[in-house]
Short mmCIF file of C-alpha atoms in Angstrom, two decimals:
data_model
loop_
_atom_site.label_atom_id
_atom_site.label_comp_id
_atom_site.label_asym_id
_atom_site.label_seq_id
_atom_site.Cartn_x
_atom_site.Cartn_y
_atom_site.Cartn_z
CA UNK A 210 56.02 -61.90 13.70
CA UNK A 211 54.51 -65.24 12.18
CA UNK A 212 56.25 -65.87 8.92
CA UNK A 213 53.66 -64.75 6.04
CA UNK A 214 53.70 -68.08 3.85
CA UNK A 215 52.20 -69.80 7.15
CA UNK A 216 50.05 -66.68 8.09
CA UNK A 217 48.90 -66.63 4.71
CA UNK A 218 47.60 -70.83 5.50
CA UNK A 219 45.23 -70.08 8.47
CA UNK A 220 41.75 -70.10 8.38
CA UNK A 221 41.16 -68.56 12.18
CA UNK A 222 37.45 -68.57 13.35
CA UNK A 223 35.85 -65.36 14.41
CA UNK A 224 38.19 -64.27 17.35
CA UNK A 225 41.06 -64.69 14.81
CA UNK A 226 42.19 -68.09 16.60
CA UNK A 227 42.94 -71.43 15.26
CA UNK A 228 42.72 -74.97 17.53
CA UNK A 229 45.63 -76.77 18.94
CA UNK A 230 45.49 -80.14 19.18
CA UNK A 231 48.34 -80.90 21.73
CA UNK A 232 49.52 -84.75 21.69
CA UNK A 233 52.62 -86.21 23.29
CA UNK A 234 55.12 -87.79 21.38
CA UNK A 235 55.74 -91.36 21.02
CA UNK A 236 52.39 -92.31 23.38
CA UNK A 237 50.50 -91.04 21.09
CA UNK A 238 48.30 -89.67 24.17
CA UNK A 239 46.24 -86.79 23.32
CA UNK A 240 46.70 -84.02 26.24
CA UNK A 241 44.76 -81.10 25.36
CA UNK A 242 43.19 -78.80 23.20
CA UNK A 243 44.23 -75.03 23.34
CA UNK A 244 43.43 -72.08 20.87
CA UNK A 245 46.34 -70.40 19.34
CA UNK A 246 46.41 -66.59 16.87
CA UNK A 247 49.17 -65.84 14.66
CA UNK A 248 51.62 -64.25 17.34
CA UNK A 249 50.79 -67.85 19.99
CA UNK A 250 51.47 -69.72 17.06
CA UNK A 251 55.25 -67.74 16.20
CA UNK A 252 56.05 -67.99 19.16
CA UNK A 253 55.16 -72.02 19.42
CA UNK A 254 57.44 -72.38 16.49
CA UNK A 255 60.35 -70.42 17.24
CA UNK A 256 60.67 -70.63 21.19
CA UNK A 257 59.97 -74.62 21.34
CA UNK A 258 57.57 -73.81 24.51
CA UNK A 259 54.33 -73.95 23.79
CA UNK A 260 52.00 -71.00 23.71
CA UNK A 261 48.03 -70.19 23.10
CA UNK A 262 46.06 -67.57 23.35
CA UNK A 263 43.77 -67.76 26.71
CA UNK A 264 39.69 -67.32 25.88
CA UNK A 265 39.05 -67.10 29.35
CA UNK A 266 42.56 -64.47 30.47
CA UNK A 267 42.42 -63.17 26.85
CA UNK A 268 46.09 -63.17 27.19
CA UNK A 269 49.56 -65.43 25.99
CA UNK A 270 50.07 -68.05 28.21
CA UNK A 271 53.21 -70.30 27.96
CA UNK A 272 51.96 -73.79 29.03
CA UNK A 273 53.73 -74.94 32.41
CA UNK A 274 55.25 -71.40 33.45
CA UNK A 275 53.06 -71.18 36.84
CA UNK A 276 52.57 -74.80 36.92
CA UNK A 277 56.27 -76.58 35.96
CA UNK A 278 54.03 -78.39 33.95
CA UNK A 279 56.19 -77.82 30.07
CA UNK A 280 55.32 -78.51 26.99
CA UNK A 281 58.79 -78.94 24.53
CA UNK A 282 57.54 -78.22 21.14
CA UNK A 283 58.58 -81.63 18.65
CA UNK A 284 56.46 -80.59 15.57
CA UNK A 285 53.67 -78.70 14.43
CA UNK A 286 51.42 -79.25 11.30
CA UNK A 287 48.39 -78.03 10.19
CA UNK A 288 45.27 -79.73 8.61
CA UNK A 289 44.11 -79.50 5.06
CA UNK A 290 41.35 -77.19 6.16
CA UNK A 291 44.09 -74.87 7.51
CA UNK A 292 41.98 -74.44 11.13
CA UNK A 293 43.41 -76.64 13.42
CA UNK A 294 47.28 -77.84 14.22
CA UNK A 295 48.51 -80.55 15.66
CA UNK A 296 51.32 -79.67 17.79
CA UNK A 297 53.31 -82.66 19.44
CA UNK A 298 54.78 -82.20 22.31
CA UNK A 299 57.10 -83.66 25.38
CA UNK A 300 54.77 -82.83 28.28
CA UNK A 301 56.17 -82.78 31.57
CA UNK A 302 53.97 -83.95 34.44
CA UNK A 303 50.32 -83.43 34.04
CA UNK A 304 48.63 -81.46 31.07
CA UNK A 305 45.02 -80.45 32.27
CA UNK A 306 45.00 -78.26 35.31
CA UNK A 307 42.86 -80.42 37.04
CA UNK A 308 46.03 -82.12 37.90
CA UNK A 309 45.33 -85.14 35.53
CA UNK A 310 47.60 -86.28 32.73
CA UNK A 311 45.53 -85.06 29.99
CA UNK A 312 42.13 -83.09 29.44
CA UNK A 313 40.23 -86.43 28.13
CA UNK A 314 40.24 -89.03 31.14
CA UNK A 315 38.23 -88.00 33.91
CA UNK A 316 34.74 -88.00 31.50
CA UNK A 317 34.23 -90.95 29.51
CA UNK A 318 31.21 -90.73 27.58
CA UNK A 319 31.26 -94.34 25.98
CA UNK A 320 33.80 -96.64 27.17
CA UNK A 321 36.58 -98.67 24.91
CA UNK A 322 34.81 -102.66 25.18
CA UNK A 323 36.97 -104.95 26.56
CA UNK A 324 38.40 -107.55 24.02
CA UNK B 40 17.98 -87.34 21.69
CA UNK B 41 21.01 -86.67 23.71
CA UNK B 42 21.10 -87.74 27.33
CA UNK B 43 20.14 -84.86 29.45
CA UNK B 44 22.71 -85.99 31.63
CA UNK B 45 25.32 -85.62 28.82
CA UNK B 46 23.98 -82.74 27.20
CA UNK B 47 24.37 -80.48 30.57
CA UNK B 48 28.05 -80.97 30.26
CA UNK B 49 28.71 -79.74 26.50
CA UNK B 50 30.16 -75.92 25.88
CA UNK B 51 28.75 -75.29 22.94
CA UNK B 52 30.45 -72.49 21.11
CA UNK B 53 28.09 -69.92 19.24
CA UNK B 54 26.82 -72.02 16.57
CA UNK B 55 26.30 -74.75 19.07
CA UNK B 56 29.07 -77.03 18.20
CA UNK B 57 31.48 -78.99 20.15
CA UNK B 58 35.13 -79.21 18.81
CA UNK B 59 35.60 -84.06 18.01
CA UNK B 60 39.15 -84.72 18.06
CA UNK B 61 39.89 -88.23 15.75
CA UNK B 62 42.03 -90.94 16.77
CA UNK B 63 42.80 -93.79 15.28
CA UNK B 64 42.83 -96.83 18.26
CA UNK B 65 45.71 -98.65 18.86
CA UNK B 66 48.39 -96.43 16.67
CA UNK B 67 47.07 -93.12 18.41
CA UNK B 68 47.07 -91.27 14.86
CA UNK B 69 45.23 -88.00 14.97
CA UNK B 70 43.36 -88.58 12.25
CA UNK B 71 41.35 -85.62 11.86
CA UNK B 72 39.14 -82.49 13.80
CA UNK B 73 35.29 -82.42 12.81
CA UNK B 74 32.39 -80.74 15.03
CA UNK B 75 29.56 -81.99 16.48
CA UNK B 76 25.99 -79.95 17.71
CA UNK B 77 24.20 -82.42 20.04
CA UNK B 78 22.00 -84.37 17.89
CA UNK B 79 25.58 -85.60 16.01
CA UNK B 80 27.11 -86.51 19.55
CA UNK B 81 23.99 -88.60 19.93
CA UNK B 82 23.96 -90.26 16.73
CA UNK B 83 27.71 -90.81 17.19
CA UNK B 84 27.47 -92.26 20.73
CA UNK B 85 24.40 -94.72 19.92
CA UNK B 86 24.94 -95.76 16.27
CA UNK B 87 28.52 -96.14 16.70
CA UNK B 88 29.37 -94.84 13.21
CA UNK B 89 31.01 -91.21 13.80
CA UNK B 90 28.88 -88.27 12.64
CA UNK B 91 29.14 -84.58 12.39
CA UNK B 92 27.61 -81.32 11.35
CA UNK B 93 29.42 -79.97 8.59
CA UNK B 94 29.85 -76.47 9.07
CA UNK B 95 29.95 -75.42 5.12
CA UNK B 96 27.05 -77.83 4.24
CA UNK B 97 25.38 -77.06 7.20
CA UNK B 98 23.90 -80.61 7.34
CA UNK B 99 24.97 -83.86 9.18
CA UNK B 100 27.35 -86.30 7.23
CA UNK B 101 28.04 -89.78 8.65
CA UNK B 102 32.03 -90.20 8.09
CA UNK B 103 32.33 -92.51 5.14
CA UNK B 104 28.70 -92.43 3.54
CA UNK B 105 29.72 -91.66 0.13
CA UNK B 106 33.57 -92.32 0.51
CA UNK B 107 33.50 -95.38 2.12
CA UNK B 108 35.87 -94.19 4.41
CA UNK B 109 33.66 -95.44 7.86
CA UNK B 110 34.91 -94.49 11.74
CA UNK B 111 33.35 -97.18 13.82
CA UNK B 112 33.37 -95.91 17.36
CA UNK B 113 35.43 -97.07 20.30
CA UNK B 114 35.42 -94.33 22.93
CA UNK B 115 34.33 -91.08 23.44
CA UNK B 116 35.23 -88.79 26.02
CA UNK B 117 34.41 -85.28 26.99
CA UNK B 118 37.44 -82.68 28.36
CA UNK B 119 37.46 -80.65 31.32
CA UNK B 120 35.87 -77.89 29.72
CA UNK B 121 32.83 -79.60 28.01
CA UNK B 122 33.73 -77.89 24.55
CA UNK B 123 36.33 -80.95 22.78
CA UNK B 124 35.48 -84.71 22.39
CA UNK B 125 38.10 -87.20 22.06
CA UNK B 126 36.33 -89.48 19.79
CA UNK B 127 38.33 -93.02 19.52
CA UNK B 128 37.66 -94.90 15.92
CA UNK B 129 38.47 -97.88 13.99
CA UNK B 130 39.22 -95.68 10.07
CA UNK B 131 38.94 -97.70 7.39
CA UNK B 132 40.94 -96.11 4.62
CA UNK B 133 41.54 -92.63 4.44
CA UNK B 134 40.40 -90.14 7.03
CA UNK B 135 40.87 -87.15 4.85
CA UNK B 136 39.05 -85.90 2.13
CA UNK B 137 42.45 -84.80 -0.01
CA UNK B 138 42.81 -89.08 0.59
CA UNK B 139 45.86 -88.83 2.63
CA UNK B 140 45.15 -91.05 6.04
CA UNK B 141 45.10 -87.95 8.45
CA UNK B 142 44.78 -84.53 8.06
CA UNK B 143 47.74 -83.40 9.44
CA UNK B 144 50.48 -84.87 7.56
CA UNK B 145 50.24 -82.47 3.74
CA UNK B 146 51.69 -79.72 6.22
CA UNK B 147 54.43 -80.19 8.12
CA UNK B 148 55.56 -76.22 10.18
CA UNK B 149 57.72 -77.86 12.31
CA UNK B 150 59.36 -81.21 11.26
CA UNK B 151 60.45 -83.35 14.70
CA UNK B 152 63.93 -83.27 15.17
CA UNK B 153 65.73 -86.17 14.08
CA UNK B 154 67.72 -88.48 16.54
#
């Protein structure tokens, strides 16, 4: 069960979830955003493997359990509002289910200016 | 008005919003997470200043307009699900309303191991 002192700080949405921004340690790449309930956060903090609540499948989901694209948890921080986590990980292979390294590289709406 | 070809790709929550993860260009720091509706995204893409929808105040909010802690938009990408944006910015001063550089530094739940 999630540490009550942490649980007391979470500001969950109406589905009982907080957003989790997942960042590669070292490079700083933002890999993906997942969702965690209290139990998923508890597992993430205690097992060292990033674990989410799948909103579409309505089940817990240990990242990489089927794909092999595991996320090894390095640090977890809660934001000032209590509704978003920043999880730094060491990502094996692709973070995105499409096979891309990150979920943000396929669809650029505004490209950075070239210096 | 937001480009209809972009609007068609957004998967909004029941409040009509998508999450926006905001990252400092260059350093890769994750600064904060805000929320955008179509109009906030339109303004972000066209004015070069990060603009959010404030869920608490129920109004548009140009980051830094009162604090001076402006965010100059460098790039915007939409994730594979269409429900999260990654906005890279050049942040002036503190991104967090507490005065911290980022919203994630005050409350570390799991600290990185020291090598």
